mmCIF file of C-alpha atoms in Angstrom:
data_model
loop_
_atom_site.group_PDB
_atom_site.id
_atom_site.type_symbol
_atom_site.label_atom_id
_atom_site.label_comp_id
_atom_site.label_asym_id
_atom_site.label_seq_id
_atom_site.Cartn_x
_atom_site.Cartn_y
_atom_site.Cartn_z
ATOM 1 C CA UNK A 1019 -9.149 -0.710 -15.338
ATOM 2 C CA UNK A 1020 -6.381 -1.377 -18.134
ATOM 3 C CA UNK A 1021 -5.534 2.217 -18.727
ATOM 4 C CA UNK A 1022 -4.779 3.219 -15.503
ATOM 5 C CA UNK A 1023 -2.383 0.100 -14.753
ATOM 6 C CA UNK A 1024 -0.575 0.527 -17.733
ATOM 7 C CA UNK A 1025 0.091 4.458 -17.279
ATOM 8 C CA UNK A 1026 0.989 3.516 -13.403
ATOM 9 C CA UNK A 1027 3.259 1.228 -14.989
ATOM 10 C CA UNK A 1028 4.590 3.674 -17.519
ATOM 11 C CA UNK A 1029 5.105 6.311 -15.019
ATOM 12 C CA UNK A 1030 7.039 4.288 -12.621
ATOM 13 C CA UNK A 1031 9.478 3.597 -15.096
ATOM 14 C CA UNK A 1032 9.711 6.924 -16.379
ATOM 15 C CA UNK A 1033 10.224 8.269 -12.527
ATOM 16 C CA UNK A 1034 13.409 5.213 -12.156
ATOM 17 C CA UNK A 1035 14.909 5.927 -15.280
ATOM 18 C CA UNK A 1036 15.004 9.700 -14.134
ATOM 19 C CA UNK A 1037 16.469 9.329 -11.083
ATOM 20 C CA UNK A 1038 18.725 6.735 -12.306
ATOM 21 C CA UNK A 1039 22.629 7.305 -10.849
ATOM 22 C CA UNK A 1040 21.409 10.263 -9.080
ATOM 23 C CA UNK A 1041 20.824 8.275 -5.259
ATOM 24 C CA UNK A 1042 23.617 7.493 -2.695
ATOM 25 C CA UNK A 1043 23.116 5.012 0.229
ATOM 26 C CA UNK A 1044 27.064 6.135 1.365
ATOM 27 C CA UNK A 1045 28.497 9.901 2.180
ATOM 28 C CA UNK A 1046 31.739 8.631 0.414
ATOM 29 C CA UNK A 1047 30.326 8.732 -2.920
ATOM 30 C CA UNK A 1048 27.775 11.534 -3.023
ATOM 31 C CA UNK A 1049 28.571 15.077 -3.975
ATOM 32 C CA UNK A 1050 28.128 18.242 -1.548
ATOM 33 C CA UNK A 1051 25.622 20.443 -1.358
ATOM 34 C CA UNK A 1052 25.122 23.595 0.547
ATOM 35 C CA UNK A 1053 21.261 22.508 1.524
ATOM 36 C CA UNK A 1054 19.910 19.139 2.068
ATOM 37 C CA UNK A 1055 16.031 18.601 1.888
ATOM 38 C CA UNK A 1056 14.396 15.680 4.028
ATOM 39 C CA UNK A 1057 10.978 15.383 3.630
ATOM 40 C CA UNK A 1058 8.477 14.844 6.486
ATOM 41 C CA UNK A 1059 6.888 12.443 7.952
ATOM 42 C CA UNK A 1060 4.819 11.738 11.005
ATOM 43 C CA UNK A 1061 6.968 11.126 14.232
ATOM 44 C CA UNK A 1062 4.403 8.414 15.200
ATOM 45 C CA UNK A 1063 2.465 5.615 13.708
ATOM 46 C CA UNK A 1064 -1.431 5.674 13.792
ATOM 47 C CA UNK A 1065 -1.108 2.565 16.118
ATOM 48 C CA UNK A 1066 1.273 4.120 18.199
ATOM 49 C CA UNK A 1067 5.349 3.822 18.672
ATOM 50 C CA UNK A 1068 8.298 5.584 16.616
ATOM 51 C CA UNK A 1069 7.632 5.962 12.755
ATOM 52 C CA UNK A 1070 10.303 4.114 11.637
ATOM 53 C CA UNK A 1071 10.777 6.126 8.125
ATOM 54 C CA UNK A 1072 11.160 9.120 10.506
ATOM 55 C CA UNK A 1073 13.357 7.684 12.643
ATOM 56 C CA UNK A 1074 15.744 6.778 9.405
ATOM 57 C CA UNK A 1075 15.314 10.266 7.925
ATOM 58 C CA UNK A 1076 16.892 11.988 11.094
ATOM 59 C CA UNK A 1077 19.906 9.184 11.208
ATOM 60 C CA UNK A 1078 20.146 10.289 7.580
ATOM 61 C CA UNK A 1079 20.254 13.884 7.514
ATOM 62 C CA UNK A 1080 22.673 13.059 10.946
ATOM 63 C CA UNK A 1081 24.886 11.205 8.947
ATOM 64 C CA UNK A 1082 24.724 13.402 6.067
ATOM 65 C CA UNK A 1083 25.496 16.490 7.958
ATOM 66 C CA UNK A 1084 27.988 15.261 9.811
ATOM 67 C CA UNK A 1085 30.140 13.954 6.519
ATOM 68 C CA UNK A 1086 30.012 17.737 5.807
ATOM 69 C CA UNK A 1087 28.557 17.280 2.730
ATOM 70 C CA UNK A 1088 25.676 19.815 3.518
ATOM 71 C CA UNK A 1089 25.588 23.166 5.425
ATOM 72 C CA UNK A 1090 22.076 23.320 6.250
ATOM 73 C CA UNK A 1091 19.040 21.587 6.474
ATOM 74 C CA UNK A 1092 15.464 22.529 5.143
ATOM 75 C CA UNK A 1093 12.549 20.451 6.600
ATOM 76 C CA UNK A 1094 9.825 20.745 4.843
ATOM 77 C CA UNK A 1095 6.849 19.193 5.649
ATOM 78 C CA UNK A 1096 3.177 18.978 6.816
ATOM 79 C CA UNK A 1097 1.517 21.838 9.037
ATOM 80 C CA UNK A 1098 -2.178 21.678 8.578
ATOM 81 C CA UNK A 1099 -3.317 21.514 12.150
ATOM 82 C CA UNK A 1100 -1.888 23.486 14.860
ATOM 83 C CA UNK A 1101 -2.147 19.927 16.239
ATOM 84 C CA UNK A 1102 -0.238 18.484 13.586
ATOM 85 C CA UNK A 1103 3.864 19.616 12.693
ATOM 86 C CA UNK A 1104 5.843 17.165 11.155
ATOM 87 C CA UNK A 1105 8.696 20.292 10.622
ATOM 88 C CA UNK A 1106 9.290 21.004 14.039
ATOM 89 C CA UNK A 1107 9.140 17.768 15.438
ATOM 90 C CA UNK A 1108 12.302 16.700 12.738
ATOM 91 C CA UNK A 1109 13.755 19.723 13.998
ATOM 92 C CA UNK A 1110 13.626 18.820 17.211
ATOM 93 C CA UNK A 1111 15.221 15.655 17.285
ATOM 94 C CA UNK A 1112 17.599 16.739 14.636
ATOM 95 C CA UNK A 1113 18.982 19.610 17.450
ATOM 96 C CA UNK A 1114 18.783 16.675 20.019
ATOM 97 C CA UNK A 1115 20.946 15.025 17.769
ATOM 98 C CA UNK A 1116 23.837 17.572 17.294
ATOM 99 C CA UNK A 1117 22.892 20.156 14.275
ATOM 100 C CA UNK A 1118 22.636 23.489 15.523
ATOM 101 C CA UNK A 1119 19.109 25.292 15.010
ATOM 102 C CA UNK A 1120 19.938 28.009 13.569
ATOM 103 C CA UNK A 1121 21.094 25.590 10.259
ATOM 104 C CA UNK A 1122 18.097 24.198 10.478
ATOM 105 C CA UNK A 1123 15.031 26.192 7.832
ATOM 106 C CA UNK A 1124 11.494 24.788 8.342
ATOM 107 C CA UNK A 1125 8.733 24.540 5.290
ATOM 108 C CA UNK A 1126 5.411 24.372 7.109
ATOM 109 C CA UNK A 1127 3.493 23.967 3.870
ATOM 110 C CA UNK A 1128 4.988 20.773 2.102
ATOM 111 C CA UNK A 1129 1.957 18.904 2.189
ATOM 112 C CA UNK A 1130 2.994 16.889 -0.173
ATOM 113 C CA UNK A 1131 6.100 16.077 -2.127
ATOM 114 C CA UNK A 1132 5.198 18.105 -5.084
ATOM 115 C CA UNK A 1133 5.032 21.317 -2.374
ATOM 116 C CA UNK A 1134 7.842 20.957 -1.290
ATOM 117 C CA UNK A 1135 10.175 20.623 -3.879
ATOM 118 C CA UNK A 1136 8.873 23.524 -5.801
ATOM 119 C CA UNK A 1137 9.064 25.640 -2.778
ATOM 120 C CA UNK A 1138 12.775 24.409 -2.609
ATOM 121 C CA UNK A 1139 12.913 26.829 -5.519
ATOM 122 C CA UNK A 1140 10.297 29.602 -5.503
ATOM 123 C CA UNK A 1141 10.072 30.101 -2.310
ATOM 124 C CA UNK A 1142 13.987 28.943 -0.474
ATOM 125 C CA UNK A 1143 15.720 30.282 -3.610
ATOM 126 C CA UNK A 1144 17.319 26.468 -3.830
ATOM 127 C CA UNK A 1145 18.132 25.044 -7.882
ATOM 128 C CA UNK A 1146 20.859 22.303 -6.476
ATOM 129 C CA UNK A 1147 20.291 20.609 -3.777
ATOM 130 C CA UNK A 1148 20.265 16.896 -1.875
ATOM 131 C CA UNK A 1149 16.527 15.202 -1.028
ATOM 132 C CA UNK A 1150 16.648 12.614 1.802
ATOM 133 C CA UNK A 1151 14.238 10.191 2.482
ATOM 134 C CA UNK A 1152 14.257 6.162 1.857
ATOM 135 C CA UNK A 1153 14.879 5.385 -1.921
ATOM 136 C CA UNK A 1154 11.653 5.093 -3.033
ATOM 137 C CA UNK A 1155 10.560 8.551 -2.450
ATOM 138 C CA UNK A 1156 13.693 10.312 -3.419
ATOM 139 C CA UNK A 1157 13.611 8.557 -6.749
ATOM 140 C CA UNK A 1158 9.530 10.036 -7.473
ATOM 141 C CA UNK A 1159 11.147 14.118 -5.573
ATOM 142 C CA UNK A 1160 14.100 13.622 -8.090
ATOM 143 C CA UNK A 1161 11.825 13.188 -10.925
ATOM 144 C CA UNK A 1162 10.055 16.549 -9.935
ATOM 145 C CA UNK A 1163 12.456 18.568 -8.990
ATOM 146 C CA UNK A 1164 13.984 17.940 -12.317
ATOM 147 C CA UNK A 1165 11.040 18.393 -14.004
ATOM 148 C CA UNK A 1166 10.976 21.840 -11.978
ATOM 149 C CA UNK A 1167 14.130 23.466 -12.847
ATOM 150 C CA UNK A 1168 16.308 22.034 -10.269
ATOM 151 C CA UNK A 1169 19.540 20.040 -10.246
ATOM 152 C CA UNK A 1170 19.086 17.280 -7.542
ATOM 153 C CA UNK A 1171 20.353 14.240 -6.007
ATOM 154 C CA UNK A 1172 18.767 12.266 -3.399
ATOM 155 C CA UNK A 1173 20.397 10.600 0.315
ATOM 156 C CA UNK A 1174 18.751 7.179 0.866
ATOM 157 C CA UNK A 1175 17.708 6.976 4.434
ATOM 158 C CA UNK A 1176 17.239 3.724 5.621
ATOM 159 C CA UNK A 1177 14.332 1.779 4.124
ATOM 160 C CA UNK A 1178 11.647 -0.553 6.232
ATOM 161 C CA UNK A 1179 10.460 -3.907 5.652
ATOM 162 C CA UNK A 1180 8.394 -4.902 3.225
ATOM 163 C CA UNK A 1181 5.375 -6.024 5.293
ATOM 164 C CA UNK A 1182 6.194 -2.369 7.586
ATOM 165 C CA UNK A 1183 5.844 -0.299 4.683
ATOM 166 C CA UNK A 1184 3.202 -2.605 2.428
ATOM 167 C CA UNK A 1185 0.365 0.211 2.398
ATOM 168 C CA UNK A 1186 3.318 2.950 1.870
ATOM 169 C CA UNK A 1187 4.597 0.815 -1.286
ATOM 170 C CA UNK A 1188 1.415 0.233 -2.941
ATOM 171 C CA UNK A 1189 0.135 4.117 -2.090
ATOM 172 C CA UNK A 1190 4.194 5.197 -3.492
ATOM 173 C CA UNK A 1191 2.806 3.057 -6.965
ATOM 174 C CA UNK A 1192 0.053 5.248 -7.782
ATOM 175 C CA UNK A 1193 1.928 8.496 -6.379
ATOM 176 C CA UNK A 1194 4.402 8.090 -9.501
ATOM 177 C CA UNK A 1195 1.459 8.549 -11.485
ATOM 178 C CA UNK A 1196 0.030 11.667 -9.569
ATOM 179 C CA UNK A 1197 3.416 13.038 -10.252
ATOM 180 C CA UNK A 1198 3.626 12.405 -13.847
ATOM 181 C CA UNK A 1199 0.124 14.188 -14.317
ATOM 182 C CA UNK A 1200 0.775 16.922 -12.380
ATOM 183 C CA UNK A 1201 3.988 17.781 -14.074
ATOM 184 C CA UNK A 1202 2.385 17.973 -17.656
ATOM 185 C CA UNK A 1203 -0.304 20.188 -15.924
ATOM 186 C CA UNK A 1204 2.217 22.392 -13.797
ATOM 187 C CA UNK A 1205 0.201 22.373 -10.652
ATOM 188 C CA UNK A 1206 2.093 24.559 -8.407
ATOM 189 C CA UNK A 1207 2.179 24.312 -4.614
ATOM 190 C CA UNK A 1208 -0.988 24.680 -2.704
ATOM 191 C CA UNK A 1209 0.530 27.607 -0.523
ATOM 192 C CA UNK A 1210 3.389 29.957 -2.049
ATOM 193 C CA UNK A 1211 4.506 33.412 -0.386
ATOM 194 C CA UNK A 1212 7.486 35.307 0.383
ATOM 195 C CA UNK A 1213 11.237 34.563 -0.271
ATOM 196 C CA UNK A 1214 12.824 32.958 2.184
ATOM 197 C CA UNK A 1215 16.822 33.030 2.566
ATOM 198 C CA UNK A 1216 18.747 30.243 3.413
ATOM 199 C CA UNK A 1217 22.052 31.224 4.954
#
């Protein structure tokens, strides 16, 4: 039981120090990019209502793309079930909200965050680019996408509170671990396939 606290331990503070200086809560101070990344989510909770994380993801990606400081979005996410498709329901609300489809590029095999920030690269040709989601998760996509090759910075959505997102926080713990593992292993992607051009 000792090990596997102390490597969780380890890995979270290997994933911070990584992403250290690399995450921006304002569009004054982050760089541009030509694609922003914002990884999915389900539109609704288990018990029903709006998924607040997102919710915060489409203000962010909003905000972001309206600052001009990214040209198009890729939404990669989860696309299991023909019942399940966290892509096009973000792109969906993010045309409701203003950005035009056809700057909008869906992943419908980032079934996790590993997936989809390798397929940022092997599959949408992207080694720069901005993640958004809430801190936490950029911080743990930073780590791999640096660990993968590719130059990135992260766009904090807004975060929840701490009793919303308690299971998400404790699950995010042990997730910094999975990633650490899987990086010394290079597991790739559970789906690859053909190039896909972002323009």
């Amino acid at each position: 039981m000792v090990l596997p606290l102390v490597f969780a331990i380890v890995s979270n503070q290997i994933i911070v120090n990584t992403a250290e200086g690399k995450t921006y809560f304002d569009t004054d101070q982050i760089e541009s990019n030509r694609v922003g990344m914002v990884l999915g989510t389900a539109k609704y909770r288990a018990k029903g209502g709006i998924n607040l994380y997102f919710k915060y993801r489409i203000d962010a990606v909003v905000e972001l793309y309206n600052s001009g400081k990214i040209a198009f979005v890729l939404v990669s996410g989860d696309n299991s079930t023909q019942y399940y498709n966290e892509p096009e329901a973000f792109k969906e609300e993010l045309v409701k909200r203003g950005i035009p489809a056809e700057k909008i590029f869906l992943d419908y095999a980032g079934f996790r965050t590993l997936d989809s920030v390798v397929r940022a690269k092997k599959i949408f040709g992207q080694v720069k680019l901005t993640i958004i989601s809430q801190k936490f998760h950029n911080e743990r996509a930073i780590y791999l996408a640096e660990k993968n090759g590719i130059d990135a910075i992260g766009f904090n959505a807004k975060d929840v509170s701490k009793s919303y997102g308690f299971k998400t926080a404790v699950r995010e713990y042990f997730a910094r671990s999975k990633a650490v593992i899987d990086c010394f292993f290079g597991v790739n992607p559970k789906f690859l396939g053909e190039p896909i051009t972002i323009k």
